[in-house]
Coordinates of C-alpha atoms and ligand atoms in Angstrom, one line a residue:
M1 CA 33.6 1.3 18.7
P2 CA 36.9 2.9 19.7
D3 CA 36.8 5.1 22.8
I4 CA 37.4 8.3 20.9
L5 CA 34.0 7.9 19.1
Q6 CA 31.9 7.5 22.2
N7 CA 31.2 11.2 22.9
V8 CA 31.0 12.4 19.4
P9 CA 28.0 14.6 18.7
E10 CA 25.2 13.0 16.7
N11 CA 25.7 15.5 13.8
D12 CA 29.4 15.1 13.5
P13 CA 30.9 13.8 10.2
L14 CA 32.4 10.9 12.2
R15 CA 28.8 9.6 12.8
N16 CA 28.0 9.7 9.1
P17 CA 29.1 6.5 7.4
D18 CA 30.0 8.1 4.1
Q19 CA 31.9 10.9 5.7
K20 CA 33.6 8.6 8.2
K21 CA 34.8 6.4 5.3
L22 CA 36.2 9.5 3.6
I23 CA 37.9 10.6 6.8
D24 CA 39.5 7.2 7.2
Q25 CA 40.6 7.2 3.5
I26 CA 42.3 10.6 4.0
L27 CA 44.1 9.3 7.1
E28 CA 45.1 6.1 5.4
V29 CA 46.5 7.7 2.3
N30 CA 48.4 10.5 4.1
R31 CA 49.5 9.0 7.4
D32 CA 53.1 8.2 6.4
R33 CA 53.7 11.4 4.4
P34 CA 56.1 14.0 5.8
G35 CA 54.0 16.7 7.6
A36 CA 51.1 14.2 7.8
T37 CA 49.2 16.3 10.4
M38 CA 49.1 19.4 8.2
V39 CA 48.3 17.3 5.0
V40 CA 45.5 15.4 6.7
L41 CA 43.9 18.5 8.2
N42 CA 44.1 20.3 4.9
E43 CA 42.3 17.4 3.2
L44 CA 39.7 17.2 5.9
Q45 CA 39.0 20.9 5.6
K46 CA 38.8 20.7 1.8
Q47 CA 36.7 17.5 1.5
I48 CA 34.5 17.6 4.6
G49 CA 34.3 21.4 4.8
F50 CA 35.5 21.8 8.4
V51 CA 37.5 20.0 11.1
S52 CA 35.3 19.4 14.2
E53 CA 36.8 18.9 17.7
A54 CA 35.9 15.2 17.4
M55 CA 37.6 15.0 14.0
Q56 CA 40.7 16.6 15.5
A57 CA 40.8 14.1 18.4
Y58 CA 40.3 11.2 16.0
A59 CA 43.0 12.4 13.6
A60 CA 45.4 12.9 16.5
K61 CA 44.8 9.3 17.7
E62 CA 45.1 7.8 14.2
L63 CA 48.3 9.8 13.5
K64 CA 49.7 9.1 17.0
V65 CA 50.3 12.8 17.7
P66 CA 49.2 14.8 20.8
V67 CA 45.7 16.2 20.3
S68 CA 47.2 19.6 21.5
S69 CA 49.4 19.8 18.4
V70 CA 46.4 19.2 16.1
H71 CA 44.4 21.9 18.0
G72 CA 47.4 24.2 17.7
V73 CA 47.5 23.8 13.9
V74 CA 43.7 24.3 13.5
S75 CA 43.6 27.4 15.7
F76 CA 46.7 29.0 14.1
Y77 CA 45.6 28.9 10.5
S78 CA 42.4 30.9 9.7
F79 CA 41.9 28.5 6.7
F80 CA 40.6 25.9 9.2
T81 CA 37.1 26.0 10.7
T82 CA 35.7 23.8 13.4
T83 CA 32.1 24.2 12.2
P84 CA 30.7 24.3 8.7
R85 CA 31.0 27.7 7.0
G86 CA 27.9 29.4 5.6
R87 CA 27.2 29.8 1.9
H88 CA 28.9 33.2 2.1
V89 CA 31.9 34.3 4.2
I90 CA 32.5 37.9 5.2
K91 CA 36.0 38.6 6.6
F92 CA 37.4 41.7 8.1
C93 CA 41.1 42.4 7.8
M94 CA 42.9 42.6 11.2
G95 CA 46.2 43.8 9.7
T96 CA 47.6 46.9 11.3
A97 CA 46.5 49.4 8.6
C98 CA 43.0 48.1 8.6
Y99 CA 42.8 47.7 12.4
V100 CA 43.8 51.4 12.8
G101 CA 41.6 52.4 9.9
G102 CA 38.4 51.1 11.6
T103 CA 38.1 47.3 11.4
P104 CA 36.9 47.0 15.0
Q105 CA 33.9 49.4 14.3
L106 CA 33.1 47.4 11.2
I107 CA 33.1 44.1 13.1
E108 CA 30.8 45.6 15.8
K109 CA 28.4 46.7 13.1
A110 CA 28.5 43.4 11.3
K111 CA 27.9 41.5 14.5
Q112 CA 24.9 43.7 15.3
L113 CA 23.5 43.3 11.8
L114 CA 23.9 39.6 11.6
G115 CA 23.2 38.8 15.2
I116 CA 26.3 36.5 15.5
D117 CA 29.8 36.7 16.8
V118 CA 33.1 36.4 14.9
G119 CA 33.6 32.7 13.9
Q120 CA 29.9 32.0 13.8
T121 CA 27.4 31.4 11.0
T122 CA 23.8 32.9 10.8
P123 CA 21.2 30.2 11.8
D124 CA 20.0 30.1 8.2
G125 CA 23.4 29.0 7.1
A126 CA 23.8 32.0 4.8
I127 CA 26.7 34.0 6.2
T128 CA 29.8 33.3 8.3
L129 CA 31.6 36.2 9.9
E130 CA 35.4 35.9 10.2
V131 CA 38.6 38.0 10.5
C132 CA 41.7 37.6 8.4
R133 CA 45.3 38.7 8.2
C134 CA 46.5 41.4 5.8
V135 CA 45.3 40.7 2.3
G136 CA 47.8 43.1 0.7
A137 CA 45.4 46.0 0.0
C138 CA 46.5 48.1 3.0
S139 CA 46.3 51.4 1.0
Q140 CA 42.5 50.8 0.9
A141 CA 42.1 50.2 4.6
P142 CA 39.8 49.2 6.2
V143 CA 39.3 46.2 4.0
M144 CA 36.5 43.6 3.9
V145 CA 36.5 40.4 1.9
M146 CA 33.1 39.1 0.9
D147 CA 33.5 35.6 -0.5
E148 CA 36.7 36.2 -2.5
E149 CA 35.9 39.8 -3.4
I150 CA 38.0 42.6 -1.7
S151 CA 36.3 45.9 -0.9
G152 CA 38.3 48.8 0.5
R153 CA 37.6 51.9 2.5
V154 CA 34.5 50.2 3.9
R155 CA 32.3 52.3 6.2
P156 CA 29.9 50.9 8.8
N157 CA 27.0 52.7 7.2
K158 CA 27.6 50.8 3.9
L159 CA 27.5 47.4 5.6
P160 CA 23.7 46.8 5.6
Q161 CA 23.6 47.2 1.8
S162 CA 26.6 44.9 1.3
I163 CA 25.2 42.3 3.5
R164 CA 21.8 42.5 1.8
T165 CA 23.4 41.5 -1.5
L166 CA 24.5 38.2 0.0
Q167 CA 21.1 37.5 1.5
D168 CA 19.1 38.0 -1.8
Ligands
FES1 S1 46.3 45.6 6.7 FE1 44.4 45.1 5.8 S2 44.9 44.8 3.7 FE2 46.8 45.1 4.7

């Protein structure tokens, strides 16, 4: 087994034979394409559902690029996640209008209600809490995106009800 796989957590996709095969296929098909790192990471996110730290290290080694550049791409684009997302995703817009309009208070309330931090998923796998960039609905600030649905002028006291609709 190559070195890179020695400290991979038991539940990582690299430890699952079917998922490992898929990861290798994605690398094989795309390794010589221009912008291979971005293409590979996109496919991993789409087909595996997330790009774990171990998958990032493995992809970097296979693509012969520094692991720091792979980390850089994954952490720059909010599309990538390093752990599996929940069945539902709630995002709060961190664009200027929303931030000024109350996003920080909304995030605090959501963290309290869900018992998780931004970037985490509830233990039942139901809801992931994230932030996002401006979604173009600034006139309705502050904006929340539940799954793909945008809600504007969100108030902290309305959050319990909105979250309950996802838990039912
Ligand atoms: S700043 Fe939030 S939608 Fe534009």
